[in-house]
Each structure stands twice: as structure tokens, then as C-alpha cells.
Coordinates of C-alpha atoms in Angstrom, one line a residue:
X1 CA -10.0 -40.5 21.8
X2 CA -12.9 -41.2 24.2
X3 CA -10.4 -41.6 27.0
X4 CA -8.7 -38.3 26.1
X5 CA -11.7 -36.2 25.1
X6 CA -11.0 -32.6 24.6
X7 CA -9.3 -31.2 27.7
X8 CA -10.0 -27.7 29.2
X9 CA -6.7 -26.1 28.1
X10 CA -7.9 -26.7 24.5
X11 CA -11.6 -26.1 24.8
X12 CA -11.4 -22.8 26.6
X13 CA -9.2 -21.0 24.0
X14 CA -11.3 -22.5 21.2
X15 CA -14.4 -21.2 22.8
X16 CA -12.9 -17.7 23.1
X17 CA -11.7 -17.8 19.5
X18 CA -15.1 -18.9 18.3
X19 CA -16.9 -16.1 20.1
X20 CA -14.5 -13.5 18.8
X21 CA -14.8 -14.7 15.3
X22 CA -18.6 -14.8 15.4
X23 CA -18.6 -11.3 16.9
X24 CA -16.4 -9.9 14.1
X25 CA -18.4 -11.6 11.4
X26 CA -21.7 -10.3 12.8
X27 CA -20.6 -6.7 13.5
X28 CA -17.9 -6.2 10.8
X29 CA -18.9 -8.5 8.0
X30 CA -17.2 -6.7 5.1
X31 CA -13.8 -6.4 7.0
X32 CA -14.1 -9.9 8.2
X33 CA -14.8 -11.5 4.8
X34 CA -12.1 -9.4 3.2
X35 CA -9.6 -10.8 5.7
X36 CA -10.9 -14.3 5.2
X37 CA -10.5 -14.0 1.5
X38 CA -7.0 -12.6 1.8
X39 CA -5.9 -15.4 4.1
X40 CA -6.6 -17.9 1.3
X41 CA -4.9 -16.1 -1.7
X42 CA -3.1 -19.2 -2.9
X43 CA -6.1 -21.5 -2.6
X44 CA -8.6 -20.9 -5.5
X45 CA -11.1 -23.3 -4.1
X46 CA -11.2 -21.6 -0.7
X47 CA -11.4 -18.2 -2.4
X48 CA -14.4 -19.3 -4.5
X49 CA -16.0 -20.7 -1.3
X50 CA -15.7 -17.4 0.5
X51 CA -16.9 -15.4 -2.6
X52 CA -20.0 -17.6 -2.5
X53 CA -20.3 -16.9 1.2
X54 CA -20.1 -13.1 0.5
X55 CA -23.0 -13.4 -2.0
X56 CA -25.1 -15.3 0.7
X57 CA -24.3 -12.4 3.1
X58 CA -25.3 -9.8 0.5
X59 CA -21.8 -8.5 0.1
X60 CA -20.6 -7.7 -3.5
X61 CA -17.1 -8.8 -4.5
X62 CA -15.9 -6.4 -7.2
X63 CA -13.6 -7.5 -9.9
X64 CA -9.9 -6.5 -9.9
X65 CA -8.8 -3.2 -11.3
X66 CA -5.1 -2.3 -11.6
X67 CA -5.8 1.3 -10.7
X68 CA -7.9 0.5 -7.6
X69 CA -7.1 -3.0 -6.3
X70 CA -4.4 -3.6 -3.7
X71 CA -2.4 -6.8 -3.2
X72 CA -5.1 -8.4 -1.0
X73 CA -8.8 -8.2 -0.9
X74 CA -9.8 -4.9 0.5
X75 CA -13.1 -3.7 2.1
X76 CA -14.7 -0.7 0.3
X77 CA -16.1 1.4 3.0
X78 CA -15.8 5.2 2.6
X79 CA -13.1 5.6 -0.2
X80 CA -13.7 8.7 -2.2
X81 CA -12.8 7.0 -5.5
X82 CA -15.3 4.2 -4.9
X83 CA -18.2 5.9 -3.2
X84 CA -20.7 4.1 -5.5
X85 CA -19.4 0.7 -4.4
X86 CA -19.4 1.3 -0.7
X87 CA -20.2 -1.8 1.3
X88 CA -18.4 -4.2 -1.0
X89 CA -15.0 -6.0 -1.3
X90 CA -12.5 -5.3 -4.1
X91 CA -10.7 -8.3 -5.5
X92 CA -6.9 -8.3 -4.8
X93 CA -4.3 -8.4 -7.6
X94 CA -2.3 -11.1 -5.9
X95 CA -5.4 -13.3 -5.9
X96 CA -5.6 -13.3 -9.7
X97 CA -4.5 -16.8 -10.9
X98 CA -1.2 -16.4 -12.7
X99 CA -0.3 -13.0 -11.4
X100 CA 1.3 -13.6 -8.0
X101 CA 2.7 -11.5 -5.2
X102 CA 5.8 -10.2 -7.0
X103 CA 4.0 -8.8 -10.0
X104 CA 1.2 -7.4 -7.9
X105 CA 3.6 -5.5 -5.7
X106 CA 5.4 -4.1 -8.8
X107 CA 2.2 -2.9 -10.2
X108 CA 1.1 -1.2 -7.0
X109 CA 4.5 0.4 -6.6
X110 CA 4.4 1.9 -10.0
X111 CA 0.8 3.1 -9.6
X112 CA 1.5 4.7 -6.2
X113 CA 4.6 6.5 -7.3
X114 CA 3.6 7.7 -10.8
X115 CA -0.1 7.8 -10.9
X116 CA -2.9 5.6 -12.4
X117 CA -2.5 3.9 -15.7
X118 CA -4.4 5.5 -18.6
X119 CA -4.7 2.4 -20.8
X120 CA -3.1 -1.0 -21.5
X121 CA -0.3 0.5 -23.6
X122 CA 0.6 3.0 -20.9
X123 CA 0.6 0.1 -18.4
X124 CA 2.8 -2.2 -20.5
X125 CA 5.3 0.6 -21.3
X126 CA 5.6 1.8 -17.7
X127 CA 5.9 -1.7 -16.2
X128 CA 8.3 -3.2 -18.8
X129 CA 8.7 -6.9 -19.6
X130 CA 10.9 -7.5 -16.5
X131 CA 8.0 -6.8 -14.1
X132 CA 5.1 -8.0 -16.1
X133 CA 5.6 -10.8 -18.7
X134 CA 3.1 -12.0 -21.3
X135 CA 1.6 -14.6 -19.0
X136 CA 0.9 -12.0 -16.3
X137 CA -0.5 -9.5 -18.8
X138 CA -2.8 -12.1 -20.3
X139 CA -4.1 -13.1 -16.9
X140 CA -4.8 -9.5 -16.0
X141 CA -6.7 -9.0 -19.2
X142 CA -8.8 -12.2 -18.8
X143 CA -9.6 -11.3 -15.2
X144 CA -11.0 -7.9 -16.2
X145 CA -8.3 -5.9 -14.4
X146 CA -7.8 -3.7 -17.5
X147 CA -11.4 -3.0 -18.3
X148 CA -11.1 0.6 -17.0
X149 CA -9.5 1.4 -20.4
X150 CA -12.8 0.8 -22.1
X151 CA -11.3 -1.8 -24.5
X152 CA -12.9 -5.2 -24.8
X153 CA -10.9 -8.2 -23.6
X154 CA -10.7 -9.7 -27.1
X155 CA -9.2 -6.5 -28.6
X156 CA -6.7 -6.3 -25.8
X157 CA -5.6 -10.0 -26.3
X158 CA -5.4 -9.6 -30.0
X159 CA -3.1 -6.5 -29.7
X160 CA -1.1 -8.0 -26.8
X161 CA 2.0 -9.1 -28.7
X162 CA 2.4 -5.8 -30.5
X163 CA 2.1 -3.7 -27.4
X164 CA 4.5 -5.9 -25.4
X165 CA 7.0 -5.7 -28.2
X166 CA 6.9 -2.0 -28.2
X167 CA 7.2 -1.9 -24.4
X168 CA 10.2 -4.3 -24.6
X169 CA 11.9 -2.1 -27.2
X170 CA 11.4 1.1 -25.1
X171 CA 12.8 -0.7 -22.0
X172 CA 15.9 -1.7 -24.0
X173 CA 16.3 1.9 -25.0
X174 CA 16.0 3.1 -21.4
X175 CA 18.5 0.6 -20.2
X176 CA 21.0 1.9 -22.8
X177 CA 20.3 5.4 -21.7
X178 CA 18.6 6.4 -24.9
X179 CA 15.2 8.0 -25.5
X180 CA 13.2 6.6 -28.4
X181 CA 11.6 8.7 -31.1
X182 CA 8.2 7.7 -29.8
X183 CA 9.0 8.9 -26.3
X184 CA 10.1 12.2 -27.8
X185 CA 6.7 12.5 -29.6
X186 CA 4.8 11.5 -26.4
X187 CA 6.7 14.2 -24.4
X188 CA 6.0 16.8 -27.0
X189 CA 2.3 15.9 -27.1
X190 CA 2.2 16.0 -23.3
X191 CA 3.8 19.5 -23.2
X192 CA 1.3 20.7 -25.9
X193 CA -1.6 19.3 -23.9
X194 CA -0.3 21.1 -20.8
X195 CA 0.0 24.4 -22.6
X196 CA -3.5 24.0 -24.1
X197 CA -4.9 23.0 -20.7
X198 CA -3.3 26.0 -19.1
X199 CA -4.8 28.4 -21.7
X200 CA -8.3 26.9 -21.2
X201 CA -8.0 27.2 -17.4
X202 CA -7.0 30.8 -17.8
X203 CA -9.9 31.5 -20.0
X204 CA -12.3 29.8 -17.6
X205 CA -10.9 31.8 -14.7
X206 CA -11.6 35.0 -16.6
X207 CA -15.2 34.0 -17.3
X208 CA -15.7 33.1 -13.7
X209 CA -14.4 36.5 -12.6
X210 CA -16.9 38.2 -15.0
X211 CA -19.8 36.2 -13.6
X212 CA -18.7 36.9 -10.0
X213 CA -18.2 40.6 -10.7

């Protein structure tokens, strides 16, 4: 190696790359570390190393949330739904051990198309067993990705089998082109809530008009 050294055609590009990397880390630390974490999704040791590096740099790495997280680690800069967490990094769904890219993308697709999940039962029913199996659901619970529901992880795990069974039954009904009795009740409740909400909004508008003259 002493006779070969490190010739210029290698050293010059490495010097440029080193400078660019140092510049990005110094001037855009949140974006830089989010990209570094995302580049190591399949390597838990590397992810843990970069999470520790974020802590040293004073950057918070927020836990995963199925209603907020994306597939990769994402910088939280000026998002309206996370203004209180500005200047941090949100954990990516695909980085959760046992979840993987396929399940993460299915979750994101459902959330983007049909809105956020209200609780774990809503999540399980909308996703179905084909997209999210028991192992994936358990990993999501243990990682804290379902804590938005307000339920403790132990309660979610204890009720996991029952909710997944209900979700599987509803999925079979949908595949047969049928609508279950529970879905009919859910639809009826939703319509009633909509009617009640509309009446309340109408009343509020009338009161506002009185106050405004």
C-alpha cells in the first residue's frame, strides 16, 4: 500500500465529498440526520448510532405515529400538525423492526386516501389482515406507533386477537360483497353524528349572527 498510496483521482473527489457532507451537517443538521437515518433503515445498530448522534447534537427523535410518520425518517420543520415538535425528526414506519417497507407503504396509502385512523380498532378494520398481520400489529403497538389512541400498550396487546379477528371477519364479508351488521350500525351512527353535528353548527351560526348584529 505504501507504494500505491492514495492517488489524486481518489483523494480529490473524497475531499469534495467530505466538504459537502460537513457543510450539510453544519448548516442543515435536521435534514442531514434524517437522511442519514433513512439510509440505514435495515441496520438497527446504525440507526441506534445515529439516534445517539442526534441526541449529542440536541436533535430530538420523536417516536413513530401511524397518523404522522412517513416511510422514512422525516425532519419536522414547519409542519402545521407538529408545530410543537419543530426542529426534531419523526421516526419512520419502515424503520420499526418487524414492520418493513410493504406494510408501511400500505398504511401510508390508506391514511392518505381515507384520512387518519381514530383508534386501533379503526386501524385494524381499515387495513385488514392481508396488509397488516398480527406480527406487524404487535410491532406497531410495542413501538408506540398507536399511542395516539390514548390506550396503554398493555391494553392494546391484550385485546389484539379479538380486534384482529373482527377485522378478518369484516374483510371476508367485504370480499364476498356483503356488509356486516356491525358495519350497518357504524354507518347509522356516523349518519346520526353528522346530522347532530350539522344541527349544532347551525345553532352556533345563529348565535354568532346575534353577537355580530
